[in-house]
Coordinates of N, CA and C in Angstrom, one line a residue:
M1 N -11.2 -14.7 -43.5 CA -12.3 -13.8 -43.3 C -12.6 -13.6 -41.8
L2 N -12.7 -12.4 -41.4 CA -13.0 -12.2 -40.0 C -14.4 -12.5 -39.6
N3 N -14.6 -13.0 -38.5 CA -15.9 -13.3 -37.9 C -16.3 -12.1 -37.1
T4 N -17.2 -11.2 -37.6 CA -17.6 -10.0 -36.9 C -19.1 -10.0 -36.7
P5 N -19.5 -9.6 -35.5 CA -21.0 -9.5 -35.3 C -21.6 -8.5 -36.2
S6 N -22.9 -8.7 -36.5 CA -23.6 -7.8 -37.4 C -23.9 -6.5 -36.7
T7 N -24.0 -6.5 -35.3 CA -24.3 -5.3 -34.6 C -23.2 -5.2 -33.5
T8 N -22.9 -4.0 -33.2 CA -21.9 -3.8 -32.1 C -22.6 -3.1 -31.0
A9 N -22.1 -3.3 -29.8 CA -22.7 -2.7 -28.6 C -22.3 -1.2 -28.6
P10 N -23.2 -0.3 -28.2 CA -22.8 1.1 -28.2 C -21.7 1.3 -27.2
I11 N -20.8 2.3 -27.5 CA -19.8 2.6 -26.6 C -20.4 3.7 -25.7
I12 N -20.3 3.4 -24.4 CA -20.8 4.4 -23.4 C -19.7 5.2 -22.9
P13 N -19.7 6.5 -23.1 CA -18.6 7.3 -22.7 C -18.6 7.4 -21.2
A14 N -17.3 7.4 -20.6 CA -17.2 7.5 -19.2 C -17.3 9.0 -18.8
P15 N -17.9 9.3 -17.7 CA -18.0 10.6 -17.2 C -16.6 11.1 -16.7
A16 N -16.5 12.3 -16.4 CA -15.2 12.9 -16.0 C -14.5 12.2 -14.8
S17 N -15.3 11.5 -13.9 CA -14.8 10.8 -12.8 C -14.0 9.5 -13.2
G18 N -14.2 9.0 -14.4 CA -13.6 7.8 -14.8 C -14.5 6.6 -14.7
H19 N -15.6 6.8 -14.1 CA -16.6 5.6 -13.9 C -17.5 5.6 -15.0
A20 N -17.9 4.3 -15.4 CA -19.0 4.2 -16.3 C -20.3 4.7 -15.7
V21 N -21.2 5.1 -16.5 CA -22.5 5.6 -16.0 C -23.1 4.6 -15.2
G22 N -23.5 4.9 -14.0 CA -24.2 4.0 -13.1 C -23.3 3.2 -12.2
V23 N -22.0 3.4 -12.2 CA -21.1 2.6 -11.3 C -20.5 3.6 -10.3
S24 N -20.8 3.4 -9.0 CA -20.2 4.3 -8.0 C -19.0 3.6 -7.4
N25 N -18.2 4.4 -6.6 CA -17.1 3.8 -5.9 C -17.6 2.7 -4.9
D26 N -18.7 3.0 -4.2 CA -19.3 2.0 -3.3 C -19.7 0.7 -3.9
E27 N -20.4 0.9 -5.1 CA -20.9 -0.3 -5.8 C -19.7 -1.2 -6.3
F28 N -18.7 -0.5 -6.8 CA -17.5 -1.2 -7.3 C -16.8 -1.9 -6.2
R29 N -16.6 -1.2 -5.0 CA -16.0 -1.9 -3.9 C -16.8 -3.1 -3.4
A30 N -18.1 -2.9 -3.3 CA -19.0 -4.0 -2.8 C -18.8 -5.2 -3.7
A31 N -18.9 -5.0 -5.0 CA -18.7 -6.1 -6.0 C -17.4 -6.8 -5.9
M32 N -16.3 -6.0 -5.8 CA -15.0 -6.6 -5.7 C -14.7 -7.2 -4.3
S33 N -15.4 -6.8 -3.3 CA -15.2 -7.4 -2.0 C -15.7 -8.9 -1.9
R34 N -16.4 -9.3 -3.0 CA -16.9 -10.7 -3.0 C -15.8 -11.6 -3.6
L35 N -14.7 -11.0 -4.1 CA -13.6 -11.8 -4.6 C -12.6 -12.1 -3.5
A36 N -12.5 -13.4 -3.1 CA -11.5 -13.7 -2.0 C -10.1 -13.6 -2.6
A37 N -9.2 -13.1 -1.7 CA -7.8 -12.9 -2.1 C -6.9 -13.3 -1.0
G38 N -5.7 -13.8 -1.4 CA -4.7 -14.1 -0.4 C -4.1 -12.8 0.1
V39 N -3.4 -12.9 1.2 CA -2.8 -11.7 1.8 C -1.3 -11.8 1.9
V40 N -0.6 -10.8 1.4 CA 0.9 -10.8 1.4 C 1.4 -9.6 2.1
L41 N 2.6 -9.7 2.5 CA 3.4 -8.5 3.0 C 4.4 -8.2 2.0
V42 N 4.4 -7.0 1.3 CA 5.4 -6.6 0.4 C 6.4 -5.8 1.1
T43 N 7.7 -6.1 1.0 CA 8.7 -5.4 1.7 C 9.9 -4.9 0.8
A44 N 10.5 -3.9 1.2 CA 11.7 -3.4 0.4 C 12.6 -2.6 1.4
Q45 N 13.8 -2.4 1.1 CA 14.7 -1.6 1.9 C 15.1 -0.4 1.1
E46 N 14.9 0.8 1.7 CA 15.3 2.0 1.1 C 16.8 2.0 0.8
P47 N 17.2 2.6 -0.3 CA 18.6 2.6 -0.6 C 19.3 3.5 0.5
P48 N 20.6 3.3 0.7 CA 21.3 4.1 1.7 C 21.2 5.6 1.3
L49 N 21.3 6.5 2.3 CA 21.2 7.9 2.0 C 22.3 8.4 1.1
D50 N 23.5 7.8 1.3 CA 24.7 8.1 0.5 C 25.3 6.8 0.1
P51 N 25.0 6.3 -1.1 CA 25.5 5.0 -1.5 C 27.0 4.9 -1.6
D52 N 27.7 6.1 -1.8 CA 29.1 6.2 -2.0 C 29.9 6.2 -0.6
D53 N 29.1 6.4 0.5 CA 29.7 6.5 1.8 C 29.4 5.2 2.6
A54 N 30.3 4.3 2.8 CA 30.1 3.1 3.5 C 29.6 3.3 5.0
S55 N 29.9 4.5 5.5 CA 29.5 4.8 6.9 C 28.2 5.4 7.0
A56 N 27.6 5.8 5.9 CA 26.2 6.4 5.9 C 25.2 5.4 6.4
P57 N 24.2 5.9 7.1 CA 23.1 5.0 7.6 C 22.4 4.3 6.4
A58 N 22.1 3.0 6.7 CA 21.3 2.2 5.7 C 19.9 2.8 5.7
G59 N 19.2 2.6 4.6 CA 17.8 3.0 4.5 C 16.9 2.2 5.3
E60 N 15.7 2.7 5.6 CA 14.7 2.1 6.4 C 14.0 1.0 5.7
D61 N 13.6 -0.1 6.4 CA 12.8 -1.1 5.8 C 11.4 -0.6 5.7
V62 N 10.7 -0.9 4.6 CA 9.3 -0.5 4.4 C 8.5 -1.7 4.1
G63 N 7.2 -1.7 4.6 CA 6.4 -2.9 4.4 C 4.9 -2.4 4.1
M64 N 4.2 -3.2 3.4 CA 2.8 -2.9 3.0 C 2.0 -4.2 2.8
T65 N 0.8 -4.2 3.4 CA -0.1 -5.4 3.2 C -0.7 -5.2 1.8
A66 N -0.8 -6.3 1.1 CA -1.4 -6.3 -0.2 C -2.3 -7.5 -0.4
T67 N -3.4 -7.3 -1.1 CA -4.3 -8.5 -1.5 C -4.3 -8.6 -3.0
A68 N -3.9 -7.5 -3.7 CA -3.8 -7.5 -5.2 C -2.4 -8.0 -5.6
F69 N -2.2 -9.3 -5.5 CA -0.9 -9.9 -5.8 C -1.2 -11.2 -6.6
M70 N -0.5 -11.5 -7.6 CA -0.7 -12.7 -8.4 C 0.5 -13.1 -9.2
S71 N 0.5 -14.4 -9.6 CA 1.5 -15.0 -10.5 C 1.1 -14.5 -11.9
V72 N 2.1 -14.2 -12.7 CA 1.8 -13.7 -14.1 C 2.4 -14.7 -15.1
S73 N 3.6 -15.2 -14.9 CA 4.2 -16.1 -15.9 C 5.1 -17.1 -15.2
L74 N 5.2 -18.3 -15.8 CA 6.1 -19.3 -15.3 C 7.5 -19.2 -15.9
D75 N 7.5 -18.8 -17.2 CA 8.8 -18.8 -17.9 C 8.8 -17.5 -18.7
P76 N 9.5 -16.4 -18.2 CA 10.2 -16.4 -16.9 C 9.2 -16.2 -15.7
P77 N 9.7 -16.5 -14.5 CA 8.8 -16.4 -13.4 C 8.6 -15.0 -13.0
L78 N 7.3 -14.5 -13.2 CA 6.9 -13.2 -13.0 C 5.7 -13.1 -12.0
V79 N 5.7 -12.1 -11.2 CA 4.5 -11.8 -10.3 C 4.2 -10.4 -10.5
L80 N 3.0 -10.0 -10.0 CA 2.4 -8.7 -10.1 C 1.9 -8.2 -8.8
V81 N 2.1 -7.0 -8.4 CA 1.5 -6.4 -7.2 C 0.9 -5.1 -7.6
S82 N -0.2 -4.7 -7.1 CA -0.9 -3.4 -7.4 C -0.7 -2.5 -6.3
L83 N -0.1 -1.3 -6.5 CA 0.2 -0.3 -5.5 C -0.6 1.0 -5.8
R84 N -1.1 1.6 -4.7 CA -1.8 2.9 -4.9 C -0.8 3.9 -5.3
N85 N -1.1 4.7 -6.3 CA -0.2 5.7 -6.8 C 0.1 6.7 -5.7
G86 N 1.4 7.0 -5.5 CA 1.8 8.0 -4.5 C 2.0 7.4 -3.1
S87 N 1.7 6.1 -2.9 CA 1.9 5.5 -1.6 C 3.4 5.4 -1.4
R88 N 3.8 5.2 -0.1 CA 5.2 5.1 0.2 C 5.9 3.9 -0.6
M89 N 5.2 2.8 -0.7 CA 5.7 1.6 -1.4 C 5.9 1.9 -2.9
D90 N 4.9 2.6 -3.5 CA 4.9 2.9 -4.9 C 6.1 3.9 -5.1
D91 N 6.3 4.9 -4.3 CA 7.4 5.8 -4.5 C 8.7 5.1 -4.3
L92 N 8.8 4.2 -3.3 CA 10.1 3.4 -3.1 C 10.4 2.5 -4.3
L93 N 9.4 1.7 -4.7 CA 9.7 0.8 -5.8 C 9.9 1.5 -7.2
D94 N 9.6 2.8 -7.2 CA 9.9 3.6 -8.4 C 11.4 3.8 -8.5
E95 N 12.1 3.8 -7.3 CA 13.6 4.1 -7.3 C 14.4 2.8 -6.9
Q96 N 13.7 1.9 -6.2 CA 14.4 0.7 -5.7 C 13.8 -0.5 -6.5
P97 N 14.6 -1.2 -7.3 CA 14.0 -2.3 -8.1 C 13.9 -3.6 -7.4
L98 N 14.5 -3.7 -6.2 CA 14.5 -5.0 -5.4 C 13.5 -5.0 -4.3
W99 N 12.7 -6.0 -4.2 CA 11.6 -6.1 -3.2 C 11.3 -7.6 -3.0
A100 N 10.5 -7.8 -1.9 CA 10.1 -9.2 -1.5 C 8.7 -9.3 -1.1
V101 N 8.2 -10.5 -1.1 CA 6.8 -10.8 -0.7 C 6.8 -12.0 0.2
S102 N 6.1 -11.8 1.3 CA 5.9 -12.9 2.3 C 4.4 -13.3 2.2
V103 N 4.1 -14.5 1.9 CA 2.7 -15.0 1.8 C 2.3 -15.3 3.2
L104 N 1.3 -14.5 3.8 CA 1.0 -14.7 5.2 C 0.1 -15.9 5.5
S105 N 0.4 -16.5 6.7 CA -0.5 -17.6 7.1 C -1.6 -17.1 7.9
E106 N -2.6 -17.9 8.2 CA -3.8 -17.6 9.0 C -3.4 -17.1 10.4
S107 N -2.3 -17.4 10.9 CA -1.9 -17.0 12.2 C -1.2 -15.6 12.2
Q108 N -1.0 -15.0 11.0 CA -0.3 -13.8 10.9 C -1.2 -12.6 10.6
R109 N -2.5 -12.7 11.0 CA -3.5 -11.6 10.8 C -3.0 -10.3 11.4
H110 N -2.3 -10.4 12.6 CA -1.8 -9.2 13.3 C -0.8 -8.4 12.4
I111 N 0.0 -9.2 11.6 CA 1.0 -8.5 10.7 C 0.3 -7.8 9.6
A112 N -0.7 -8.5 9.0 CA -1.5 -7.9 7.9 C -2.1 -6.6 8.4
G113 N -2.8 -6.6 9.6 CA -3.4 -5.4 10.1 C -2.5 -4.3 10.4
R114 N -1.3 -4.7 11.0 CA -0.3 -3.7 11.3 C 0.2 -2.9 10.1
F115 N 0.5 -3.6 9.0 CA 1.0 -2.9 7.9 C 0.0 -2.4 6.9
A116 N -1.3 -2.5 7.3 CA -2.4 -2.0 6.5 C -3.0 -0.7 7.1
M117 N -2.5 -0.3 8.3 CA -3.1 0.8 9.0 C -2.8 2.1 8.2
K118 N -3.8 3.0 8.3 CA -3.7 4.3 7.7 C -3.1 5.2 8.8
G119 N -2.3 6.2 8.5 CA -1.8 7.1 9.5 C -0.9 6.3 10.5
R120 N -0.2 5.3 10.0 CA 0.5 4.4 10.9 C 1.8 5.1 11.4
I121 N 2.4 4.4 12.4 CA 3.7 4.8 12.9 C 4.8 4.4 11.9
S122 N 6.0 4.8 12.3 CA 7.1 4.5 11.3 C 7.3 3.0 11.0
D123 N 7.8 2.8 9.9 CA 8.0 1.4 9.5 C 9.0 0.7 10.4
R124 N 10.0 1.4 10.9 CA 11.0 0.9 11.8 C 10.3 0.2 13.0
L125 N 9.3 0.9 13.6 CA 8.6 0.4 14.7 C 7.7 -0.8 14.3
L126 N 7.2 -0.7 13.1 CA 6.3 -1.8 12.7 C 7.0 -3.2 12.6
F127 N 8.3 -3.1 12.2 CA 9.1 -4.3 12.1 C 9.7 -4.8 13.4
E128 N 9.6 -3.9 14.5 CA 10.4 -4.1 15.7 C 10.2 -5.5 16.3
D129 N 9.0 -6.0 16.5 CA 8.9 -7.3 17.2 C 8.4 -8.4 16.3
I130 N 8.6 -8.3 15.0 CA 8.3 -9.3 14.0 C 9.5 -10.1 13.6
P131 N 9.5 -11.4 13.7 CA 10.7 -12.2 13.3 C 10.8 -12.2 11.8
Y132 N 12.0 -11.9 11.3 CA 12.3 -11.9 9.9 C 13.7 -12.1 9.6
V133 N 14.0 -12.5 8.4 CA 15.4 -12.6 7.9 C 15.5 -11.7 6.7
R134 N 16.7 -11.3 6.4 CA 17.0 -10.5 5.2 C 17.1 -11.4 4.0
G135 N 16.5 -11.1 2.9 CA 16.6 -11.8 1.7 C 18.0 -11.7 1.1
K136 N 18.6 -12.8 0.7 CA 19.9 -12.8 0.1 C 20.0 -12.0 -1.2
A137 N 19.0 -12.0 -2.0 CA 19.0 -11.4 -3.3 C 18.6 -9.9 -3.2
T138 N 17.8 -9.5 -2.2 CA 17.2 -8.2 -2.2 C 17.5 -7.4 -0.9
G139 N 17.9 -8.1 0.1 CA 18.1 -7.4 1.4 C 16.8 -7.0 2.1
A140 N 15.7 -7.3 1.5 CA 14.3 -7.0 2.0 C 14.0 -8.0 3.1
P141 N 13.2 -7.5 4.1 CA 12.7 -8.5 5.2 C 11.8 -9.5 4.6
L142 N 12.0 -10.8 5.0 CA 11.2 -11.9 4.7 C 10.6 -12.4 6.1
V143 N 9.3 -12.4 6.2 CA 8.7 -12.7 7.5 C 8.8 -14.1 7.9
G144 N 9.2 -14.3 9.2 CA 9.3 -15.7 9.7 C 7.9 -16.3 9.9
G145 N 7.7 -17.6 9.6 CA 6.5 -18.2 9.7 C 5.6 -18.0 8.5
A146 N 6.0 -17.3 7.4 CA 5.2 -17.1 6.2 C 5.1 -18.4 5.5
L147 N 4.0 -18.6 4.8 CA 3.8 -19.9 4.0 C 4.8 -20.0 2.8
A148 N 5.1 -18.8 2.3 CA 6.1 -18.8 1.1 C 6.7 -17.4 1.1
T149 N 7.9 -17.3 0.6 CA 8.6 -16.0 0.4 C 9.2 -15.9 -1.0
L150 N 9.1 -14.8 -1.6 CA 9.7 -14.5 -2.9 C 10.5 -13.2 -2.9
E151 N 11.6 -13.3 -3.6 CA 12.4 -12.0 -3.8 C 12.3 -11.7 -5.3
C152 N 12.1 -10.4 -5.5 CA 11.8 -10.0 -6.9 C 12.6 -8.7 -7.3
R153 N 12.8 -8.6 -8.6 CA 13.3 -7.4 -9.2 C 12.3 -6.9 -10.2
T154 N 12.0 -5.6 -10.1 CA 11.0 -5.0 -11.0 C 11.5 -5.1 -12.5
E155 N 10.5 -5.6 -13.3 CA 10.7 -5.7 -14.7 C 10.0 -4.6 -15.5
Q156 N 8.8 -4.2 -14.9 CA 7.9 -3.3 -15.6 C 7.0 -2.6 -14.6
R157 N 6.6 -1.4 -14.9 CA 5.7 -0.6 -14.1 C 4.6 -0.1 -15.0
V158 N 3.3 -0.4 -14.7 CA 2.3 0.1 -15.6 C 1.3 0.9 -14.8
I159 N 1.1 2.1 -15.2 CA 0.1 3.0 -14.5 C -1.3 2.5 -15.0
A160 N -2.2 2.2 -14.0 CA -3.6 1.7 -14.3 C -4.5 2.5 -13.4
G161 N -5.1 3.6 -13.9 CA -6.0 4.4 -13.0 C -5.2 5.0 -11.9
D162 N -5.7 4.8 -10.7 CA -5.1 5.3 -9.5 C -4.1 4.3 -8.8
H163 N -3.7 3.3 -9.5 CA -2.7 2.3 -9.1 C -1.6 2.1 -10.1
T164 N -0.5 1.6 -9.6 CA 0.6 1.2 -10.5 C 0.7 -0.4 -10.3
L165 N 0.8 -1.0 -11.5 CA 1.0 -2.5 -11.5 C 2.5 -2.7 -11.6
V166 N 3.1 -3.3 -10.6 CA 4.5 -3.6 -10.6 C 4.7 -5.0 -10.9
I167 N 5.3 -5.3 -12.0 CA 5.6 -6.7 -12.4 C 7.1 -7.0 -12.1
G168 N 7.3 -8.0 -11.3 CA 8.6 -8.4 -10.9 C 9.1 -9.8 -11.3
R169 N 10.3 -9.9 -11.7 CA 10.9 -11.2 -11.9 C 11.3 -11.8 -10.6
V170 N 10.9 -13.1 -10.4 CA 11.2 -13.8 -9.2 C 12.6 -14.2 -9.2
L171 N 13.4 -13.8 -8.2 CA 14.8 -14.1 -8.1 C 15.0 -15.3 -7.2
T172 N 14.2 -15.4 -6.1 CA 14.2 -16.6 -5.2 C 12.8 -16.9 -4.8
A173 N 12.5 -18.2 -4.6 CA 11.2 -18.6 -4.1 C 11.4 -19.7 -3.1
D174 N 10.9 -19.5 -1.9 CA 11.1 -20.5 -0.8 C 9.7 -20.8 -0.2
V175 N 9.6 -22.0 0.4 CA 8.4 -22.4 1.1 C 8.9 -22.8 2.5
P176 N 9.2 -21.8 3.4 CA 9.8 -22.1 4.7 C 8.9 -22.7 5.7
S177 N 7.6 -22.6 5.5 CA 6.6 -23.2 6.5 C 5.5 -23.9 5.8
A178 N 5.3 -25.1 6.2 CA 4.1 -25.9 5.6 C 3.0 -25.9 6.6
D179 N 3.1 -25.2 7.8 CA 2.1 -25.3 8.8 C 1.0 -24.2 8.6
G180 N -0.2 -24.6 8.8 CA -1.3 -23.7 8.8 C -1.8 -23.4 7.4
G181 N -2.9 -22.7 7.3 CA -3.5 -22.3 6.0 C -3.2 -20.9 5.7
P182 N -3.6 -20.4 4.5 CA -3.4 -19.1 4.1 C -4.3 -18.1 4.8
L183 N -3.8 -16.9 5.0 CA -4.7 -15.8 5.4 C -5.4 -15.2 4.2
A184 N -6.7 -15.1 4.3 CA -7.5 -14.6 3.1 C -8.2 -13.3 3.5
Y185 N -8.6 -12.6 2.5 CA -9.4 -11.3 2.6 C -10.6 -11.5 1.8
F186 N -11.8 -11.3 2.5 CA -13.1 -11.5 1.8 C -14.1 -10.6 2.5
R187 N -14.9 -9.8 1.7 CA -15.9 -8.9 2.2 C -15.4 -8.0 3.3
G188 N -14.2 -7.4 3.1 CA -13.6 -6.4 3.9 C -13.0 -6.9 5.2
R189 N -12.8 -8.2 5.3 CA -12.2 -8.8 6.6 C -11.2 -9.9 6.3
Y190 N -10.3 -10.0 7.2 CA -9.3 -11.1 7.1 C -10.1 -12.4 7.5
R191 N -9.8 -13.5 6.8 CA -10.5 -14.8 7.1 C -9.6 -15.9 7.0
Q192 N -10.0 -17.1 7.6 CA -9.3 -18.3 7.5 C -10.1 -19.2 6.6
L193 N -9.5 -20.1 5.9 CA -10.2 -21.1 5.1 C -10.7 -22.2 6.0
G194 N -11.9 -22.7 5.6 CA -12.4 -23.9 6.3 C -13.4 -23.6 7.4

């Protein structure tokens, strides 16, 4: 026998904007800004312009700062990153299944800010003076000095409102640096723990 309540809450229809009655963008942002999050750099390499021509130029490296990143499953190892629909990273990961994540340390605030800029310069210039190595499984940049790095292959893409949730299988996981604490994002600013 099912255990059902004797009364059910009324269903409040959402207006055309997609918001529940009484919830504005500003109110939603303010509430969610109270949730502290770690900061990561998501990276991928564009496929070559002509994969059949070995002399064709390689694709450009692309990077994006993200705070909506989390572990999903231990077996198999899965992670999730939320990407704004139509962003460069969303478009790239729609065609390129291999990508990487560098968990930024508190001393890497400048990297987070650089890759979060709107109307920014080309990604090639953004990577210019940042130490990184190429991931063996993905070819994507892995930032030097990161607290942890993961290389991933997309398993699933889920459209969720104005974002796409990209679930990736972890192909490699390393902890190259044990120094320093994590870079956090809270109330609209990068923060350090402690």
